[in-house]
XYZ file of C-alpha atoms in Angstrom:
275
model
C 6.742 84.822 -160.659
C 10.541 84.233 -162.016
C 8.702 87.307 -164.836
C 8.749 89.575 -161.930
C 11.933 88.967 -159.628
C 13.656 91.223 -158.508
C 17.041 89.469 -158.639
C 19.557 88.461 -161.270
C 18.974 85.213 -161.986
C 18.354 83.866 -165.673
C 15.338 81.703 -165.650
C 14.975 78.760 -168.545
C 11.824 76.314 -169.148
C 8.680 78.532 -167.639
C 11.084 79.081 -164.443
C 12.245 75.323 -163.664
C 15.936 76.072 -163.812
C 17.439 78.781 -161.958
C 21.243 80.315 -162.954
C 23.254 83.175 -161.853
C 23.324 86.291 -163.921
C 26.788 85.835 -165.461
C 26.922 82.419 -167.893
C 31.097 83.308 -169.000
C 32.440 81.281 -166.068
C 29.793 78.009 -166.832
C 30.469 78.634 -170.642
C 34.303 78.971 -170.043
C 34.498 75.694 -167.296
C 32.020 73.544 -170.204
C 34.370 74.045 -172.972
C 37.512 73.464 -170.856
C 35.840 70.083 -169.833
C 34.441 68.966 -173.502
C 37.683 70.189 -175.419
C 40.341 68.537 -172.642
C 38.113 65.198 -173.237
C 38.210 65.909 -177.284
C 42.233 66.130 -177.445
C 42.251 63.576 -174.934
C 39.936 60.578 -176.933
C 42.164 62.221 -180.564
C 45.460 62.474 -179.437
C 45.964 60.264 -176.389
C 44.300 57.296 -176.054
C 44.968 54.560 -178.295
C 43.039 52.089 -176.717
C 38.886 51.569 -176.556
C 38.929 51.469 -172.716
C 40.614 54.595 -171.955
C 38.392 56.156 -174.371
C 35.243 54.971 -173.239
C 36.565 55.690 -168.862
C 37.085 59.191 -169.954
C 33.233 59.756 -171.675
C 31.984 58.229 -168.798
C 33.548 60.585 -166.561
C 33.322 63.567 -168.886
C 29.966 62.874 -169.339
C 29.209 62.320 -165.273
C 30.847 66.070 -164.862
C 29.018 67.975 -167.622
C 25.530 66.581 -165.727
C 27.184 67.172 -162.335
C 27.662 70.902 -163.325
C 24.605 71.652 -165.314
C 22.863 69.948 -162.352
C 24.555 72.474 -159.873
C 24.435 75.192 -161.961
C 21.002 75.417 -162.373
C 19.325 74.357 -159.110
C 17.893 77.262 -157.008
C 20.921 77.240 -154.193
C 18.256 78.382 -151.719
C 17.178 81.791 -152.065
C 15.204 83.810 -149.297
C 11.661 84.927 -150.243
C 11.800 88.992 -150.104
C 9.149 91.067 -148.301
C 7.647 93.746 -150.153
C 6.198 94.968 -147.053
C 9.097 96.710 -145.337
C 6.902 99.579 -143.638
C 5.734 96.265 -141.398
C 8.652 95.140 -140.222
C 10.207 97.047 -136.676
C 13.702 97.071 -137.796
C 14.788 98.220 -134.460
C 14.291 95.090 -132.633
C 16.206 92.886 -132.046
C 15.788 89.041 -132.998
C 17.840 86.017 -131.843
C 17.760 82.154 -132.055
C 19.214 79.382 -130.380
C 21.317 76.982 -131.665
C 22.758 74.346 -129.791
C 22.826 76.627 -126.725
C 24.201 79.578 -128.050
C 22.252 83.262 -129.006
C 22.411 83.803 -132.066
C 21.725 87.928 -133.555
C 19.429 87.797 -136.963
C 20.825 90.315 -139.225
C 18.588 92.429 -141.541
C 18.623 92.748 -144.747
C 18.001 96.076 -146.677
C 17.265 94.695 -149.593
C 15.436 92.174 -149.258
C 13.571 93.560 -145.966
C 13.853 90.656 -144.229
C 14.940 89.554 -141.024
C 17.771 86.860 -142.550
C 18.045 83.357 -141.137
C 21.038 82.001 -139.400
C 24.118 81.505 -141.760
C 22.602 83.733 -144.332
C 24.126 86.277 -146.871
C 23.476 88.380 -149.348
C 25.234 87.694 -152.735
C 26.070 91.100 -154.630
C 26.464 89.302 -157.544
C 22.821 87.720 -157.638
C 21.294 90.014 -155.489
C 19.715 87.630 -153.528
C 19.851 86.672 -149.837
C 20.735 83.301 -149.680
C 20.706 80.454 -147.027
C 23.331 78.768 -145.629
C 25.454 80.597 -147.878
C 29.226 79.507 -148.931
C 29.871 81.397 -152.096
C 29.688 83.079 -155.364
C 31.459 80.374 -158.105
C 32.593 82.117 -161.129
C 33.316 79.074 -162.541
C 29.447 77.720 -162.817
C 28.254 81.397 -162.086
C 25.936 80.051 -159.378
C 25.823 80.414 -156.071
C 26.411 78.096 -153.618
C 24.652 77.294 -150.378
C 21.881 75.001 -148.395
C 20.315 73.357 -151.381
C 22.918 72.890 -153.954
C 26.607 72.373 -151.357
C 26.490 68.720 -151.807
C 25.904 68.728 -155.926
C 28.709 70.959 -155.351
C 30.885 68.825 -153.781
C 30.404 66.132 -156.091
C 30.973 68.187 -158.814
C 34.308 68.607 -157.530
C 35.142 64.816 -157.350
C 34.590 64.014 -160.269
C 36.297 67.178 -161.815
C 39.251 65.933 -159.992
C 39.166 62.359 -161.196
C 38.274 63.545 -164.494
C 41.370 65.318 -164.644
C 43.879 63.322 -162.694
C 42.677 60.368 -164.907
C 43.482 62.612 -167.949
C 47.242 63.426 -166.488
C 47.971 59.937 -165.706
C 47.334 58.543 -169.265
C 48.478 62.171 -171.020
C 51.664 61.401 -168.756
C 51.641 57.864 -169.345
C 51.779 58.685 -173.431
C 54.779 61.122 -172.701
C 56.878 59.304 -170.780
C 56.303 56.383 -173.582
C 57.566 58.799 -176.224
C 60.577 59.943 -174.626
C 62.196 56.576 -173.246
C 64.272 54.622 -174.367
C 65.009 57.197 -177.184
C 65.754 59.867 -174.666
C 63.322 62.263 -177.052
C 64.042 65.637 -175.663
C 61.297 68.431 -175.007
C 61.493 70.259 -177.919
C 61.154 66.697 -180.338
C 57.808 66.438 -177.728
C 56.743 69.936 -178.986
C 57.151 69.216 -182.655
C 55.872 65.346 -182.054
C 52.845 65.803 -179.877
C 52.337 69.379 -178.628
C 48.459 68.234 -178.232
C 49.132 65.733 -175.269
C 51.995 68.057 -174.242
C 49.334 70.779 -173.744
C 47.052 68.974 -172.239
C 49.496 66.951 -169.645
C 50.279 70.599 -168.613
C 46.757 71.736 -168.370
C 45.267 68.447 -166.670
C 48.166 69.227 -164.084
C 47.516 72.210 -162.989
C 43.447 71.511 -162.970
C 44.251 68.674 -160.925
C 46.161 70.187 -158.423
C 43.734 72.774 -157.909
C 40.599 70.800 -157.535
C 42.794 68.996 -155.155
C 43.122 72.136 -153.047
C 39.844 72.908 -153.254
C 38.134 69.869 -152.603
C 40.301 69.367 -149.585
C 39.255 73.015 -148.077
C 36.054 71.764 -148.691
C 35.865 68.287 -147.203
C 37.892 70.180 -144.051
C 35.160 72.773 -143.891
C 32.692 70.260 -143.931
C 34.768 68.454 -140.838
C 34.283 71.727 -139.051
C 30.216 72.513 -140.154
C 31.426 75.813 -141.830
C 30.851 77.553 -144.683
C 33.530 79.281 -146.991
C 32.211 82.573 -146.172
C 32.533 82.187 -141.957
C 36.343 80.337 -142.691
C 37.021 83.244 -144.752
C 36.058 85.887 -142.937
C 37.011 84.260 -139.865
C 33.451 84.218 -138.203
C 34.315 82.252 -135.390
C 38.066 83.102 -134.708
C 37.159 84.242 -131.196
C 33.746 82.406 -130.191
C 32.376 78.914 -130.439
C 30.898 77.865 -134.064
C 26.918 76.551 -132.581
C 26.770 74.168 -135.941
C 29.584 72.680 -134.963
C 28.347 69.233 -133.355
C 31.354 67.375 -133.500
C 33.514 65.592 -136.529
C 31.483 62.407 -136.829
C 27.753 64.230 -136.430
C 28.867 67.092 -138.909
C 29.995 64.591 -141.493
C 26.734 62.595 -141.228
C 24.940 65.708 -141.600
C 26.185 66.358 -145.031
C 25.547 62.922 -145.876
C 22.694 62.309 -144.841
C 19.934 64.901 -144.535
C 17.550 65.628 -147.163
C 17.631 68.729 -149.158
C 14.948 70.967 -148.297
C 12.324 72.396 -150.990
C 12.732 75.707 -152.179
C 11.124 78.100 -150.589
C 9.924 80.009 -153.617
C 7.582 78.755 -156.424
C 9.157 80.869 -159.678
C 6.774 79.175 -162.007
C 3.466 80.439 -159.349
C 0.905 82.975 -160.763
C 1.351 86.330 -159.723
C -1.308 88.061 -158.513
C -1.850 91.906 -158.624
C -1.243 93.776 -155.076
C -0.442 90.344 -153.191
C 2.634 90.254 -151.223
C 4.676 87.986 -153.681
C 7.367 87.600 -151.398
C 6.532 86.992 -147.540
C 9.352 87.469 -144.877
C 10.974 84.523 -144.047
C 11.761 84.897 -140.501
């Protein structure tokens, strides 16, 4: 099937692994991770331990985003019989006590489950949808939010644990000699660099995982917090701080609901509405 889809996604081993269309931003984020750990292990550490923390934890990110990268973040079978479906009627659910409208989808002539978008970039409709990442050029939603989350733990250790020894080295260099900056520059630019760069990742997967740990206090999605979804009505997922947390924790992640590696078969209906 993955032959004949009609999205963007780029398909690897007979249809197994599933990526976004764009591979710059994964590329880009890889190289970042492997060259920060190569300047760190040359330059920085002088000692077997801090060598051997930082492979651990470069190598726990690299699997941690190849691992969300290329999981199928749960994309919506299409219908490719939209002369069947009356798209003038209207369709709720009910969540937790409140009606909830099911929005069609053009494009993929579907009715589209609670929570679900459409991603422009993939051209998919996917569920429980938070965002497009340009850094793994993946979306992110129902199946692959929590690899995502870890991802961004360990990013953030990775490079907080690189700034405290990068700093460490600096700050060893400079006192008691009181070495200015510009004997740092000519001495060590490499850890310099890198001190700098570890910084400023750090500090931004700080942000981020923070947003995201709040969101998932609140049972929201990037995409509703952005777009303010429920600025002037009740969230329904919202079940309180304790049962949304053990939500994310603890409930399984459901199968896809597509088989890319299935036979296709001439004049079936590959791709049966979901709703």
């Amino acid at each position: 099937m993955y032959h004949v889809w009609p999205g963007n996604n780029v398909f690897f081993f007979g249809g197994r692994l599933v990526c976004g269309p764009d591979p710059r931003g994964l590329l880009l984020t890889t190289m970042a991770i492997s060259l920060s750990s190569w300047i760190f292990a040359t330059y920085v550490a002088n000692d077997i331990p801090a060598n051997s923390s930082v492979v651990i934890i470069c190598s726990a990110v690299l699997v941690n985003l190849g691992t969300v990268s290329m999981t199928d973040p749960g994309i919506i079978p299409r219908n490719d019989r939209s002369s069947l479906i009356d798209r003038s009627m209207r369709k709720t659910v009910d969540i937790n006590g409140i009606e909830v409208r099911l929005k069609y989808c053009s494009i993929c002539n579907i009715y589209r489950p609670p929570r679900t978008r459409h991603c422009v970039v993939c051209d998919n409709c996917v569920e429980r949808f938070d965002h497009h990442c340009p850094w793994i050029g993946q979306c992110i939603g129902q199946r692959n939010y929590r690899l995502y989350i870890i991802l961004l733990l360990t990013c953030l250790v990775f490079f907080a644990h690189i700034f405290a020894f990068s700093f460490q080295k600096i700050h060893h260099n400079m006192f008691p000699d009181d070495v200015g900056l510009m004997e740092l520059l000519r001495n060590c630019p490499e850890t310099l660099a890198l001190t700098s760069f570890s910084f400023a990742a750090a500090w931004f997967l700080g942000c981020l995982t923070c947003y995201h740990l709040y969101l998932v206090v609140l049972n929201q999605t990037a995409y509703e917090n952005f777009h303010q979804l429920y600025a002037r009505s009740r969230n329904p997922n919202d079940e309180g701080i304790f049962s949304n947390i053990m939500k994310f924790l603890c409930v399984s992640r459901p199968p896809s609901r597509i088989n890319f590696r299935a036979e296709v078969i001439e004049h079936e209906n590959l791709f049966p509405p979901s709703i």
